[in-house]
Coordinates of C-alpha atoms in Angstrom, one line a residue:
M1 CA 17.8 -0.2 43.9
N2 CA 17.4 -1.2 40.0
N3 CA 20.5 -2.2 38.9
A4 CA 19.1 -3.9 35.4
A5 CA 21.5 -1.8 32.2
P6 CA 19.0 0.8 30.4
A7 CA 17.7 -0.7 27.4
P8 CA 19.6 0.5 24.2
A9 CA 18.6 3.8 23.3
R10 CA 17.2 3.2 19.5
T11 CA 19.4 4.6 16.7
R12 CA 18.1 6.8 13.9
G13 CA 19.0 6.8 10.6
R14 CA 20.5 3.6 8.9
P15 CA 21.3 1.0 11.5
R16 CA 24.5 -1.1 12.4
G17 CA 24.4 -5.4 12.2
N18 CA 21.7 -6.5 10.4
P19 CA 19.7 -3.9 9.3
P20 CA 15.5 -4.5 8.1
T21 CA 15.7 -5.2 4.5
R22 CA 14.1 -2.8 1.6
E23 CA 11.4 -5.9 1.3
S24 CA 10.0 -5.9 4.6
I25 CA 9.5 -1.9 4.4
V26 CA 7.7 -2.3 1.5
T27 CA 5.9 -5.2 2.3
A28 CA 4.8 -3.1 5.4
A29 CA 3.8 -0.4 3.2
H30 CA 2.0 -2.5 0.8
A31 CA -0.1 -3.9 3.5
L32 CA -0.8 -0.5 4.9
F33 CA -1.8 1.4 1.5
L34 CA -3.9 -1.4 1.2
E35 CA -5.8 -0.8 4.2
R36 CA -5.7 3.0 4.8
G37 CA -5.1 4.0 1.4
Y38 CA -2.4 6.2 0.5
R39 CA -3.4 10.2 1.8
R40 CA -4.1 8.4 5.3
T41 CA -0.7 6.2 5.8
T42 CA 2.1 7.6 7.0
L43 CA 5.7 6.9 7.4
R44 CA 5.5 6.7 11.1
A45 CA 2.9 4.3 10.7
V46 CA 4.9 2.3 8.2
A47 CA 7.7 2.8 10.4
G48 CA 6.2 1.3 13.2
A49 CA 4.6 -2.2 11.5
A50 CA 7.9 -2.7 9.7
G51 CA 10.0 -2.2 13.2
V52 CA 12.6 0.3 12.2
D53 CA 13.0 3.9 12.5
A54 CA 11.3 6.3 10.2
A55 CA 14.5 7.8 9.2
L56 CA 15.2 4.8 7.7
I57 CA 12.7 4.7 5.4
A58 CA 13.4 8.5 4.1
Y59 CA 17.2 6.8 3.8
H60 CA 16.1 4.2 1.4
F61 CA 13.1 5.8 -0.4
G62 CA 12.9 9.8 0.1
S63 CA 9.3 10.2 0.5
K64 CA 6.0 8.7 1.1
K65 CA 5.8 9.0 -2.8
G66 CA 8.9 7.3 -3.2
L67 CA 7.8 4.7 -0.9
F68 CA 4.7 4.6 -3.0
A69 CA 6.4 4.3 -6.5
E70 CA 8.5 1.6 -5.1
V71 CA 5.2 -0.7 -3.6
M72 CA 3.5 -0.5 -6.9
Q73 CA 7.1 -1.2 -8.9
F74 CA 7.5 -3.9 -7.0
Q75 CA 4.0 -5.2 -7.8
C76 CA 4.4 -4.5 -11.4
A77 CA 8.0 -6.2 -11.3
N78 CA 6.6 -9.2 -10.1
A79 CA 3.8 -10.0 -12.5
L80 CA 5.4 -8.2 -15.4
T81 CA 9.1 -9.5 -15.2
V82 CA 10.1 -8.3 -18.2
D83 CA 13.2 -10.7 -18.7
R84 CA 10.7 -13.4 -18.2
V85 CA 8.4 -12.1 -21.0
L86 CA 10.8 -11.3 -23.3
G87 CA 13.1 -14.4 -22.9
G88 CA 11.0 -17.5 -23.9
D89 CA 9.5 -18.4 -27.2
P90 CA 9.6 -15.2 -29.6
A91 CA 6.6 -16.9 -31.4
T92 CA 4.6 -16.3 -28.7
L93 CA 6.1 -12.6 -26.9
P94 CA 2.6 -10.8 -28.1
E95 CA 0.4 -13.4 -25.9
R96 CA 2.6 -13.3 -22.8
L97 CA 2.5 -9.5 -23.0
I98 CA -1.0 -9.2 -23.0
D99 CA -0.8 -12.4 -20.5
A100 CA 1.3 -10.4 -18.1
V101 CA -0.8 -7.0 -18.4
T102 CA -4.2 -9.0 -17.5
D103 CA -2.3 -10.8 -14.7
L104 CA -1.0 -7.8 -13.1
W105 CA -4.3 -6.0 -13.6
E106 CA -6.9 -9.1 -12.8
D107 CA -5.4 -8.8 -9.4
T108 CA -7.4 -7.5 -7.0
D109 CA -4.6 -5.6 -4.3
F110 CA -3.0 -4.0 -7.7
L111 CA -6.3 -2.6 -8.6
Q112 CA -6.8 -1.1 -5.2
L113 CA -3.5 0.4 -5.5
T114 CA -4.2 2.0 -8.6
A115 CA -7.1 3.7 -7.7
Q116 CA -5.0 6.3 -5.2
G117 CA -4.9 9.2 -7.0
D118 CA -2.2 10.8 -9.3
E119 CA 0.3 9.0 -7.5
A120 CA -0.3 5.4 -9.1
A121 CA -1.0 6.8 -12.2
E122 CA 2.3 8.4 -12.5
V123 CA 3.8 5.3 -10.9
I124 CA 1.8 3.2 -13.9
R125 CA 3.7 6.1 -16.8
E126 CA 7.0 5.6 -15.6
Y127 CA 7.1 1.8 -15.5
L128 CA 5.4 1.8 -18.6
E129 CA 8.0 4.4 -20.4
R130 CA 11.5 3.5 -18.3
E131 CA 10.9 -0.6 -17.8
L132 CA 8.7 -2.0 -20.3
L133 CA 9.6 0.4 -23.4
A134 CA 13.0 0.9 -23.0
R135 CA 13.7 -2.9 -22.4
L136 CA 11.5 -3.6 -25.7
V137 CA 13.9 -1.2 -27.3
E138 CA 16.6 -3.3 -26.5
F139 CA 15.8 -6.2 -27.4
L140 CA 14.1 -5.3 -30.9
G141 CA 17.1 -3.5 -32.1
G142 CA 18.0 -1.6 -35.1
R143 CA 16.6 1.7 -36.1
S144 CA 13.1 1.4 -36.0
A145 CA 13.1 -0.3 -32.4
T146 CA 12.1 2.8 -30.7
A147 CA 8.9 3.5 -33.1
R148 CA 8.1 -0.4 -32.5
A149 CA 8.4 -0.7 -29.3
T150 CA 6.5 2.8 -28.5
A151 CA 3.8 1.0 -31.1
V152 CA 3.8 -2.0 -28.2
V153 CA 3.3 0.0 -25.3
T154 CA 0.5 2.2 -27.1
I155 CA -1.4 -0.6 -27.7
L156 CA -0.8 -2.2 -23.5
G157 CA -1.7 1.1 -22.3
G158 CA -4.8 1.5 -24.4
L159 CA -6.0 -2.3 -23.1
I160 CA -5.0 -0.5 -19.7
Y161 CA -6.8 2.3 -20.0
T162 CA -10.0 1.0 -21.7
R163 CA -10.2 -2.3 -19.9
Y164 CA -9.2 -0.8 -16.2
L165 CA -8.8 2.8 -15.3
N166 CA -11.5 3.8 -17.4
P167 CA -13.1 0.7 -18.5
L168 CA -15.3 0.8 -21.5
P169 CA -18.0 -1.4 -21.6
T170 CA -16.8 -3.9 -24.5
P171 CA -13.0 -4.1 -23.7
A172 CA -14.3 -4.7 -19.9
A173 CA -16.2 -7.6 -20.6
L174 CA -13.8 -9.8 -22.7
T175 CA -12.2 -12.4 -20.5
P176 CA -8.1 -12.3 -20.4
A177 CA -8.4 -15.1 -23.1
E178 CA -10.8 -13.3 -25.6
T179 CA -8.2 -9.9 -24.6
R180 CA -5.1 -11.6 -25.5
R181 CA -7.1 -13.2 -29.2
V182 CA -8.4 -9.7 -29.8
L183 CA -4.8 -8.0 -29.6
S184 CA -2.1 -10.6 -30.2
P185 CA -2.6 -9.9 -34.3
A186 CA -1.9 -6.1 -33.5
L187 CA 1.3 -6.5 -31.3
R188 CA 2.1 -9.0 -33.6
A189 CA 2.2 -6.8 -36.2
A190 CA 4.0 -3.8 -34.6
L191 CA 6.7 -6.4 -33.4
T192 CA 7.2 -8.6 -36.6
Q193 CA 8.0 -5.8 -39.3
V194 CA 11.3 -5.1 -37.4
A195 CA 12.0 -8.1 -35.1
G196 CA 11.2 -11.0 -38.0
R197 CA 14.1 -11.9 -39.1
Q198 CA 15.5 -11.5 -35.4
I199 CA 13.0 -13.5 -34.3
A200 CA 13.1 -16.1 -37.0
G201 CA 16.8 -16.4 -36.4
R202 CA 16.2 -17.1 -32.5
S203 CA 13.7 -19.6 -33.1
S204 CA 15.9 -21.7 -35.9
S205 CA 18.5 -21.6 -33.4
A206 CA 16.9 -22.3 -30.4

């Protein structure tokens, strides 16, 4: 007679005790999206790789689309850390913005994720609008902040489109350093008119 205690049943939904973190799910999903692509990756496969129930993924992210958005947002946030970019020397903000974009988009894994259809394009749009543009508006301040922040994000969006998403030969041939040199004056012009006094004041008080 087998007196061994039965294995505990695997519970669905949000686990008790020490549940796996969102980051562990995102890490497993990141690897599978790179290996299989968006359409061939299932929530069941992600759950298996992360060692969780699929219901937990639905609880945290809502859907595969939500999980994919989280994967891309996570990588965007790591590379384009808005607090770090905006918190440095105001005089070199244009260069830091360009470096953050090129560092992110020169990453092989990120480029592979961005090639995965409309889902990727939607995430990129949302990140530029909700994170970068909104934070720039707050940083610049004043009545023209939205217009200036829009100009900055438009320049960066143009860089992304013409260098990475639908590359034109000339922009795509530039090195990141050359890209910084070419585009920094345009970004500085967009930032300086509104933020000139603010930037000067911050620099003098540093």
